[in-house]
């Protein structure tokens, strides 16, 4: 069984977008994963195909209506669907590499993209939507956030990245930021590759990389280091 993503959105034409390029796009063509973008507006019931209404209690903007959104979720994801239901939301738990890895091991995801001021709380509660944020800033809609989530997840699906592009020692995989990379030429604008990397001593190279990872993490992301965070 391959990973299946369903997106509920007012802008289905944005998909697959960047998810159709490069290794992810190849994985899509090779059916290592699948993607359907479902138009929320197709579940509207009135003549004007209304999907939003003004916020109860007043205030600016519009809120996605719970009845229309619930109908869309129930159609895309019937009760026997084992996929987690996710709402992209700045109020959500921040996306992590660990959550991306969990999702990549599962059957897929149903992802709701908010727009305007957001979605009616009752649909979040009744459909058990897991709110996930991609960072502490506010986007205009959930579509780009859903692409970020899917890009992080799909590249971890077995076979999507070739063996040559392994992710075993990438940033966050061992709780640290990745060490610096170098490639030929040996001298670039007067700067040379650190000699340890061309020494051929794999033990020494591994120790140097770990040390660089620790230095970078301490300098830039001390919050990632449990002892000193
Ligand atoms: N009024 C809301 C923001 C709405 S932004 C608030 O203050 O919390 C409109 C939609 O964009 C949201 O419903 C959500 O789906 C998406 N979005 C915005 N910022 C996001 C973020 N940082 N992470 C994930 N989704 C986000």
Coordinates of C-alpha atoms and ligand atoms in Angstrom, one line a residue:
X1 CA 0.0 0.0 0.0
X2 CA 1.4 3.4 -0.9
X3 CA 1.1 6.7 0.8
X4 CA -2.1 8.5 -0.3
X5 CA -2.6 12.3 0.3
X6 CA -6.0 14.0 -0.1
X7 CA -6.0 17.8 0.1
X8 CA -9.2 19.8 0.8
X9 CA -8.8 23.2 -0.6
X10 CA -10.4 26.2 -2.4
X11 CA -7.4 26.2 -4.8
X12 CA -7.0 22.6 -6.1
X13 CA -5.2 24.0 -9.2
X14 CA -2.2 24.8 -7.0
X15 CA -1.5 21.0 -6.7
X16 CA 0.8 19.2 -7.3
X17 CA 2.8 22.4 -8.0
X18 CA 6.3 21.9 -6.6
X19 CA 5.4 18.4 -5.4
X20 CA 5.3 17.4 -9.1
X21 CA 9.0 18.3 -9.6
X22 CA 12.2 16.3 -9.3
X23 CA 12.3 13.1 -7.1
X24 CA 8.8 13.7 -5.6
X25 CA 7.3 14.1 -9.0
X26 CA 9.1 10.9 -10.2
X27 CA 7.7 9.1 -7.1
X28 CA 4.2 10.4 -8.0
X29 CA 4.6 9.1 -11.6
X30 CA 5.9 5.8 -10.3
X31 CA 2.9 5.5 -7.8
X32 CA 5.1 5.4 -4.7
X33 CA 2.6 8.0 -3.5
X34 CA -0.6 9.6 -4.7
X35 CA -2.2 13.0 -4.5
X36 CA -5.8 14.2 -4.9
X37 CA -6.8 17.8 -4.5
X38 CA -10.5 18.1 -3.7
X39 CA -12.3 21.4 -4.3
X40 CA -14.1 22.5 -1.1
X41 CA -16.5 24.6 -3.2
X42 CA -17.9 21.5 -4.9
X43 CA -19.5 20.6 -1.6
X44 CA -21.4 23.9 -1.4
X45 CA -25.1 23.6 -1.5
X46 CA -26.5 27.0 -2.5
X47 CA -26.7 28.7 -5.8
X48 CA -23.7 30.9 -5.0
X49 CA -21.6 27.9 -3.9
X50 CA -20.9 29.7 -0.6
X51 CA -18.2 28.1 1.6
X52 CA -17.7 30.9 4.2
X53 CA -19.6 33.2 6.5
X54 CA -19.0 36.1 8.8
X55 CA -17.5 35.3 12.3
X56 CA -19.9 34.9 15.1
X57 CA -19.2 37.6 17.7
X58 CA -18.1 40.0 15.0
X59 CA -14.7 41.0 13.7
X60 CA -12.9 41.1 10.3
X61 CA -12.8 38.4 7.7
X62 CA -14.7 35.2 7.0
X63 CA -14.8 31.7 8.5
X64 CA -15.1 28.5 6.6
X65 CA -18.5 27.0 7.3
X66 CA -18.6 23.8 9.3
X67 CA -21.4 22.0 7.4
X68 CA -19.6 22.3 4.0
X69 CA -16.2 21.4 5.4
X70 CA -17.5 18.5 7.3
X71 CA -19.3 17.2 4.2
X72 CA -16.0 17.4 2.3
X73 CA -14.1 15.6 5.0
X74 CA -16.7 12.9 5.3
X75 CA -16.7 12.3 1.6
X76 CA -12.9 12.3 1.2
X77 CA -12.3 10.3 4.4
X78 CA -15.1 7.9 5.4
X79 CA -15.1 6.4 8.9
X80 CA -13.0 3.4 7.9
X81 CA -10.2 5.6 6.5
X82 CA -7.1 5.1 8.7
X83 CA -5.3 8.2 7.5
X84 CA -4.8 11.0 10.0
X85 CA -6.8 14.2 9.4
X86 CA -4.7 17.3 9.5
X87 CA -5.6 21.0 9.5
X88 CA -2.8 23.3 8.5
X89 CA -3.0 26.0 11.2
X90 CA -0.7 28.6 12.8
X91 CA -2.2 27.5 16.1
X92 CA -1.1 23.9 15.6
X93 CA 1.8 22.0 17.0
X94 CA 5.0 22.9 15.0
X95 CA 5.9 20.5 12.3
X96 CA 8.9 18.4 13.2
X97 CA 11.1 15.9 11.3
X98 CA 9.9 13.3 13.9
X99 CA 6.2 13.8 12.9
X100 CA 7.1 13.8 9.2
X101 CA 8.8 10.4 9.7
X102 CA 5.7 9.0 11.5
X103 CA 3.4 10.2 8.7
X104 CA 5.7 8.8 6.1
X105 CA 5.4 5.3 7.7
X106 CA 1.6 5.6 7.7
X107 CA -1.1 5.1 5.0
X108 CA -1.2 8.8 4.1
X109 CA -3.0 12.0 5.2
X110 CA -6.1 14.0 4.7
X111 CA -5.1 17.6 4.8
X112 CA -7.5 20.6 5.2
X113 CA -6.2 24.0 4.0
X114 CA -7.8 26.9 5.8
X115 CA -8.4 30.3 4.2
X116 CA -9.6 33.7 5.4
X117 CA -9.7 33.8 9.2
X118 CA -9.8 30.0 9.5
X119 CA -12.3 27.3 10.1
X120 CA -15.3 26.8 12.5
X121 CA -14.0 25.2 15.7
X122 CA -16.8 22.6 15.7
X123 CA -15.5 20.9 12.7
X124 CA -12.0 20.8 14.2
X125 CA -13.5 19.1 17.3
X126 CA -16.0 16.7 15.7
X127 CA -13.7 15.5 12.9
X128 CA -10.7 15.3 15.3
X129 CA -8.4 17.4 13.1
X130 CA -4.8 17.5 14.2
X131 CA -3.6 21.1 13.8
X132 CA -0.1 21.4 12.4
X133 CA 1.8 24.7 12.0
X134 CA 4.8 25.2 9.7
X135 CA 6.1 28.1 11.8
X136 CA 5.4 31.2 13.9
X137 CA 4.1 33.4 11.1
X138 CA 0.7 33.8 9.3
X139 CA 0.2 32.7 5.7
X140 CA -2.8 33.7 3.6
X141 CA -3.9 30.0 3.3
X142 CA -3.0 26.5 4.1
X143 CA -2.0 25.4 0.6
X144 CA 1.7 26.3 0.8
X145 CA 1.8 24.9 4.3
X146 CA 0.3 21.6 3.1
X147 CA 3.0 21.5 0.4
X148 CA 5.7 22.0 3.0
X149 CA 4.3 19.2 5.1
X150 CA 3.9 16.8 2.2
X151 CA 7.4 17.6 0.8
X152 CA 8.9 16.8 4.2
X153 CA 6.9 13.6 4.4
X154 CA 7.0 12.3 0.9
X155 CA 10.8 12.4 0.5
X156 CA 11.0 10.0 3.5
X157 CA 8.8 7.4 1.8
X158 CA 11.0 4.4 0.9
X159 CA 12.1 4.6 -2.7
X160 CA 11.3 8.2 -3.3
X161 CA 14.9 9.4 -2.6
X162 CA 17.5 7.1 -4.3
X163 CA 20.0 5.4 -2.1
X164 CA 22.5 8.0 -3.2
X165 CA 20.4 10.7 -1.6
X166 CA 20.1 9.0 1.8
X167 CA 18.8 11.1 4.7
X168 CA 20.4 9.2 7.6
X169 CA 22.6 12.1 8.8
X170 CA 20.6 15.1 7.7
X171 CA 19.7 18.0 10.0
X172 CA 17.4 17.0 12.8
X173 CA 17.7 13.2 12.2
X174 CA 20.2 12.9 15.1
X175 CA 18.9 16.0 17.0
X176 CA 21.6 18.2 15.5
X177 CA 22.0 20.5 12.5
X178 CA 24.0 19.0 9.7
X179 CA 27.8 19.6 9.3
X180 CA 29.1 21.7 6.4
X181 CA 29.5 20.2 2.9
X182 CA 32.3 20.7 0.4
X183 CA 33.0 19.4 -3.1
X184 CA 35.6 20.0 -5.8
X185 CA 37.4 22.2 -6.8
X186 CA 40.0 21.7 -4.1
X187 CA 40.6 25.5 -4.0
X188 CA 37.7 28.0 -4.5
X189 CA 38.5 31.7 -4.3
X190 CA 41.6 30.9 -2.2
X191 CA 39.6 28.7 0.3
X192 CA 40.5 25.1 0.5
X193 CA 38.5 22.0 1.6
X194 CA 39.3 21.1 5.2
X195 CA 42.2 18.6 4.9
X196 CA 40.5 16.1 7.2
X197 CA 37.8 15.5 4.5
X198 CA 40.4 14.5 1.9
X199 CA 42.5 12.4 4.4
X200 CA 40.7 9.2 3.7
X201 CA 40.4 8.5 7.5
X202 CA 36.7 7.7 7.9
X203 CA 36.8 7.6 11.7
X204 CA 38.4 11.0 11.8
X205 CA 36.0 12.4 9.2
X206 CA 33.0 11.1 11.3
X207 CA 34.4 12.7 14.5
X208 CA 35.0 16.0 12.7
X209 CA 31.5 16.1 11.2
X210 CA 29.9 15.4 14.6
X211 CA 32.0 18.1 16.2
X212 CA 31.0 20.6 13.5
X213 CA 27.3 19.6 14.0
X214 CA 27.6 20.2 17.7
X215 CA 29.3 23.6 17.2
X216 CA 26.7 24.7 14.7
X217 CA 23.8 23.5 16.8
X218 CA 25.2 25.2 19.9
X219 CA 25.7 28.5 18.0
X220 CA 22.4 28.6 16.1
X221 CA 19.9 26.3 17.8
X222 CA 20.8 25.8 21.4
X223 CA 17.2 24.8 22.0
X224 CA 17.8 21.5 20.2
X225 CA 20.5 20.5 22.8
X226 CA 18.7 19.0 25.8
X227 CA 21.6 19.6 28.2
X228 CA 22.1 23.3 27.4
X229 CA 18.7 24.3 25.9
Ligands
LIG1 N1 -6.8 34.0 11.8 C1 -5.8 32.9 11.9 C2 -4.9 32.9 10.7 C3 -5.7 32.5 9.4 S1 -4.6 32.4 8.0 C4 -5.0 33.0 13.2 O1 -4.7 34.2 13.6 O2 -4.5 32.0 13.7 C5 -5.5 31.4 6.9 C6 -5.2 30.0 6.8 O3 -3.8 29.8 6.4 C7 -5.2 29.2 8.1 O4 -6.5 28.7 8.4 C8 -4.3 28.0 7.9 O5 -4.9 27.0 7.2 C9 -3.2 28.7 7.0 N2 -2.0 29.1 7.7 C10 -1.6 30.3 8.0 N3 -0.5 30.3 8.7 C11 -0.1 29.1 8.8 C12 1.0 28.4 9.4 N4 2.0 29.1 10.0 N5 1.1 27.1 9.4 C13 0.1 26.3 8.8 N6 -1.0 26.9 8.2 C14 -1.1 28.2 8.2

